[in-house]
PDB file of C-alpha atoms in Angstrom:
ATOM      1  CA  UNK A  26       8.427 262.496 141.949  1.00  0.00           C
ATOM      2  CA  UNK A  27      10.259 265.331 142.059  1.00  0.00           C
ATOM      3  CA  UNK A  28      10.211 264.858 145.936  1.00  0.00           C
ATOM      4  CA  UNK A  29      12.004 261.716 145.409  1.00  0.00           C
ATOM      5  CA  UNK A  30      14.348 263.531 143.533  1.00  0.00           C
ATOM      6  CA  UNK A  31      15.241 266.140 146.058  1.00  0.00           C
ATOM      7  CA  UNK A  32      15.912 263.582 148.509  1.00  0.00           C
ATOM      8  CA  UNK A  33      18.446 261.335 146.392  1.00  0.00           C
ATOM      9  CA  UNK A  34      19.987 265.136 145.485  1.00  0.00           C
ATOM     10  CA  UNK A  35      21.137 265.535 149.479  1.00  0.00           C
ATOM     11  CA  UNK A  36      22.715 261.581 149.276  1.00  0.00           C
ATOM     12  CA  UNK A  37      26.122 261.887 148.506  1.00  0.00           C
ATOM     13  CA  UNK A  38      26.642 259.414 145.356  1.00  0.00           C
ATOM     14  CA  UNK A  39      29.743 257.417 147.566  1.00  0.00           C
ATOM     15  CA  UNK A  40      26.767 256.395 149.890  1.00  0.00           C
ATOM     16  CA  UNK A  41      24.657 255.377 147.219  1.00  0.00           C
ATOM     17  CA  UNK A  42      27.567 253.342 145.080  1.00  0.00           C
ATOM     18  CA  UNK A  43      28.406 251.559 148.507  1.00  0.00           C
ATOM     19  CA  UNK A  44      24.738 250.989 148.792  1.00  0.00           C
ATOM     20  CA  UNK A  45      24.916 249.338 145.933  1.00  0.00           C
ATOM     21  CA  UNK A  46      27.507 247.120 146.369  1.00  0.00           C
ATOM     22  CA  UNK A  47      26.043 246.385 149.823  1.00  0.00           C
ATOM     23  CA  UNK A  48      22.871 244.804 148.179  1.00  0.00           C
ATOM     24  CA  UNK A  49      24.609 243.107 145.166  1.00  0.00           C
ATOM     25  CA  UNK A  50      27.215 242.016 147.753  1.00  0.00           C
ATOM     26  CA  UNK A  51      24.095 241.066 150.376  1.00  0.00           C
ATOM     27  CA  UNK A  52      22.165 238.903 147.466  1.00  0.00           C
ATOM     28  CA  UNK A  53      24.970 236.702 146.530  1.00  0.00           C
ATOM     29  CA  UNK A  54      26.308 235.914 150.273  1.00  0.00           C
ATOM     30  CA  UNK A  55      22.557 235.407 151.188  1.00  0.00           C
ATOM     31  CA  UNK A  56      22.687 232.864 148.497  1.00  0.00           C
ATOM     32  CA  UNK A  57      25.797 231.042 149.310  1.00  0.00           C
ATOM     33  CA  UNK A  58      25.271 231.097 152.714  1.00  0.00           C
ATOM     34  CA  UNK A  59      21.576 229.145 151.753  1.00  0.00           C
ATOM     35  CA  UNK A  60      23.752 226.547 149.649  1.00  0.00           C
ATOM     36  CA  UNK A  61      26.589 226.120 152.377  1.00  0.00           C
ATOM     37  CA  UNK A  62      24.628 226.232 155.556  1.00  0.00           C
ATOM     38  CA  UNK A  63      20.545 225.479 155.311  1.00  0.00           C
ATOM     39  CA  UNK A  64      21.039 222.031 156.143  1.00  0.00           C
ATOM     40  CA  UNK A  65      22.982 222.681 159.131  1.00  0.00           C
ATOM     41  CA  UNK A  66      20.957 225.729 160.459  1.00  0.00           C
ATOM     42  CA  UNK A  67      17.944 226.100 158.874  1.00  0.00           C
ATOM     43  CA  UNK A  68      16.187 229.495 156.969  1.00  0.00           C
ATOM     44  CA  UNK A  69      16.206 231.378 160.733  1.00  0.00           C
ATOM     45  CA  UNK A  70      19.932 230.762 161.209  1.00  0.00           C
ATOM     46  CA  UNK A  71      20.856 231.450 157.460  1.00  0.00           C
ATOM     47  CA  UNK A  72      18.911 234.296 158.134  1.00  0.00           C
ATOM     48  CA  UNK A  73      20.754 235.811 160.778  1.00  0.00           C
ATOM     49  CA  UNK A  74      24.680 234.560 159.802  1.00  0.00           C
ATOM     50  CA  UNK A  75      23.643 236.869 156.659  1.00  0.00           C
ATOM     51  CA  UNK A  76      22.610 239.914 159.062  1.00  0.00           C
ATOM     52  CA  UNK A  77      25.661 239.603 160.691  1.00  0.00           C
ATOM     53  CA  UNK A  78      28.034 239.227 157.560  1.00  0.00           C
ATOM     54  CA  UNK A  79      26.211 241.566 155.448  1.00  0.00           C
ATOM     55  CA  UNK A  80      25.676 244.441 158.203  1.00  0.00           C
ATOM     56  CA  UNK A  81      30.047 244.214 159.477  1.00  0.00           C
ATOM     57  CA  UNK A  82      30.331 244.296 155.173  1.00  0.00           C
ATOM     58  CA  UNK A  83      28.503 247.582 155.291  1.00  0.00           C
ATOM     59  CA  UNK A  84      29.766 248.697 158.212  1.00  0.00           C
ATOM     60  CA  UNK A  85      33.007 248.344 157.008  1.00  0.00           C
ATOM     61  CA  UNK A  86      32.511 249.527 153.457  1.00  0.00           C
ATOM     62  CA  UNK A  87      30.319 252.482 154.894  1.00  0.00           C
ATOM     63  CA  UNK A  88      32.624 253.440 157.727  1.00  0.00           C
ATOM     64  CA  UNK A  89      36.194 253.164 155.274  1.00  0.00           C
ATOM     65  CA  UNK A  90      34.803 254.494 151.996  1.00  0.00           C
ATOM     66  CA  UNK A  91      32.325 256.930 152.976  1.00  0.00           C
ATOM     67  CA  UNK A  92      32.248 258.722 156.287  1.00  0.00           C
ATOM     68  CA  UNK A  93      35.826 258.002 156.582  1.00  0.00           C
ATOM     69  CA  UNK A  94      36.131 258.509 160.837  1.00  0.00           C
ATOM     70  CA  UNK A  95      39.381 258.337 162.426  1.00  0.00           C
ATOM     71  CA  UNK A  96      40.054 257.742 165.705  1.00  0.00           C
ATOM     72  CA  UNK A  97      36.889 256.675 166.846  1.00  0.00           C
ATOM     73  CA  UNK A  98      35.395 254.043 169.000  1.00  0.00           C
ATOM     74  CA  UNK A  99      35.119 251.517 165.996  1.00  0.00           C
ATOM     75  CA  UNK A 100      33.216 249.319 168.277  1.00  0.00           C
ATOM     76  CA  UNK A 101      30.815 251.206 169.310  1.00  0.00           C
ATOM     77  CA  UNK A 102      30.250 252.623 165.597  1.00  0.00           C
ATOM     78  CA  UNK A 103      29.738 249.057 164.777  1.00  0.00           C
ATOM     79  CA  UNK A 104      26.949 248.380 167.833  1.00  0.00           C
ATOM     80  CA  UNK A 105      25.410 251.939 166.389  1.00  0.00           C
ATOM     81  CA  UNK A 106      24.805 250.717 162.880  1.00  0.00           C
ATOM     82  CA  UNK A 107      22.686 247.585 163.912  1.00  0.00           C
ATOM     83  CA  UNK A 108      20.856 250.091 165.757  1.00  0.00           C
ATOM     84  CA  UNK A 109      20.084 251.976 162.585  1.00  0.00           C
ATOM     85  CA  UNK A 110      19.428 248.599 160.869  1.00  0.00           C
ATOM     86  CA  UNK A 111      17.206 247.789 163.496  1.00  0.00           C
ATOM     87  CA  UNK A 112      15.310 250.972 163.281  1.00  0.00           C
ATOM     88  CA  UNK A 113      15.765 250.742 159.575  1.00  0.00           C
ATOM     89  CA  UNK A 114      14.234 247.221 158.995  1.00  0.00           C
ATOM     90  CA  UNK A 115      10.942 248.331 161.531  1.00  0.00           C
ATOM     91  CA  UNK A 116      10.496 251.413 159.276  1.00  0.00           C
ATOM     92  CA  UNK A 117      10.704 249.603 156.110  1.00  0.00           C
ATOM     93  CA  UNK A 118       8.125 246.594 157.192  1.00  0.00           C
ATOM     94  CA  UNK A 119       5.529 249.426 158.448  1.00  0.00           C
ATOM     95  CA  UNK A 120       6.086 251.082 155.310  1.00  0.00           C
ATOM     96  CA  UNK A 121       5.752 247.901 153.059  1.00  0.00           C
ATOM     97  CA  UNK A 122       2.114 246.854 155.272  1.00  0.00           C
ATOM     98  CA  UNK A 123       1.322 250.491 154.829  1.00  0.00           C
ATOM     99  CA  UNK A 124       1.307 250.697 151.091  1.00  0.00           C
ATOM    100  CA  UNK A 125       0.056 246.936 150.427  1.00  0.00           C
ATOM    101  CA  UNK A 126      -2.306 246.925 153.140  1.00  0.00           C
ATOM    102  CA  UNK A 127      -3.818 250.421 153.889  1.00  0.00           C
ATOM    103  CA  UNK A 128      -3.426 251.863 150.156  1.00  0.00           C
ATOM    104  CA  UNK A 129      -3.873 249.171 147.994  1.00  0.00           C
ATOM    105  CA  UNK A 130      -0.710 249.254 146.021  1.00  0.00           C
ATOM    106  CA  UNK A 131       1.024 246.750 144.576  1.00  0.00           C
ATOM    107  CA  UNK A 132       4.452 244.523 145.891  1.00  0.00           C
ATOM    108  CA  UNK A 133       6.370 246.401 143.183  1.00  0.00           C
ATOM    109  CA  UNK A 134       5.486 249.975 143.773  1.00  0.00           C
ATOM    110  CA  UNK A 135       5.324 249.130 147.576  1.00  0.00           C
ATOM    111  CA  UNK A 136       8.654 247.971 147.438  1.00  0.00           C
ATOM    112  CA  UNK A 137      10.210 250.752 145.563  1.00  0.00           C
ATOM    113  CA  UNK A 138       8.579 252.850 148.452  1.00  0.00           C
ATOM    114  CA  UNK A 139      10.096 250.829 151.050  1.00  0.00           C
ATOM    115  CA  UNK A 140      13.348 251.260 149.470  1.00  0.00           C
ATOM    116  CA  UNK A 141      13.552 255.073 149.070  1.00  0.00           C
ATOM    117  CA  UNK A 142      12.588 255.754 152.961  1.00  0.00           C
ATOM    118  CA  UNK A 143      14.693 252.892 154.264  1.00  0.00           C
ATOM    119  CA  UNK A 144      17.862 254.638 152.046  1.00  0.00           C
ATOM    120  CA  UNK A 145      16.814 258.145 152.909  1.00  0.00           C
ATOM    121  CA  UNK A 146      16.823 256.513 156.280  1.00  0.00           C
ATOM    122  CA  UNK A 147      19.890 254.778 156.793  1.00  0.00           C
ATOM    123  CA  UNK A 148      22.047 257.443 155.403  1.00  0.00           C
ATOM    124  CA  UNK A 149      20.403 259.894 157.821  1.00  0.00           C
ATOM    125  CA  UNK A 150      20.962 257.226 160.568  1.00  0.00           C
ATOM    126  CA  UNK A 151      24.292 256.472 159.705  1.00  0.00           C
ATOM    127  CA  UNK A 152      25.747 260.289 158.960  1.00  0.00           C
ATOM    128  CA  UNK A 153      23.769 261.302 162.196  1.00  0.00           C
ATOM    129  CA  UNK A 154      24.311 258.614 164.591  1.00  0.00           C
ATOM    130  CA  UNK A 155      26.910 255.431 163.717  1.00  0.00           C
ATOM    131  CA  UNK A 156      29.338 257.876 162.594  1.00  0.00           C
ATOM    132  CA  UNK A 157      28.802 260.980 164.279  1.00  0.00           C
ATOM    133  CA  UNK A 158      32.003 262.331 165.105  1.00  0.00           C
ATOM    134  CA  UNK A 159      31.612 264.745 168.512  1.00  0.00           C
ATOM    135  CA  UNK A 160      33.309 268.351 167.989  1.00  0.00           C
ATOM    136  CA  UNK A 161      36.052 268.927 170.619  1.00  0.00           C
ATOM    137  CA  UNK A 162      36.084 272.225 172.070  1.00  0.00           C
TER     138      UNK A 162
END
């Protein structure tokens, strides 16, 4: 536990409240979307309208409220993150089969797993890569 701990000690709080608001803010468009659109494109297309809403509402919220870069290739920050939430989503499904199917836990603890290394993850990804700002010499 107090591994856990450690690791949520080196995640600046702004990235975690902007998580936050990411997921609550992911939930209910996921859920609108489902009302507005699942007749007209199915679970697959809801599916990825809300990867593309929800990861530019990150992006945005991350890039404006966190990291804060100026005078970067916004663009290319923006193709960056999906690679992070590319990399991100992989991790987190290996980790999820790895805890249900290898050890035996259960969805909940599995889950919570999942969670921690896909946050640790992301802000890693995002601090390291998607916003990386190069030094000028």
């Amino acid at each position: 536990m107090n591994f856990i701990i450690n690791i949520y000690k080196k995640i600046p709080k702004k990235f975690l409240l902007v998580g936050l608001l990411n997921t609550i803010f992911s939930y209910f468009t996921g859920i609108i979307n489902y009302f507005l659109f699942f007749n007209y494109i199915g679970i697959v297309g809801i599916g990825i309208l809300n990867n593309i809403v929800n990861i530019t509402f990150a992006f945005i919220m991350f890039k404006n409220y966190v990291f804060k870069t100026k005078n970067t290739n916004w663009f290319f920050e923006y193709l960056r993150s999906y690679v992070v939430y590319g990399v991100k989503a992989v991790v987190g499904i290996f980790v999820l089969w790895l805890s249900i199917s290898i050890f035996n836990l259960n969805i909940y603890i599995s889950q919570a797993i999942a969670m921690d290394v896909t946050i640790f993850l992301s802000y890693t990804g995002h601090k390291n890569f998607t916003f990386k700002v190069k030094k000028v010499d």
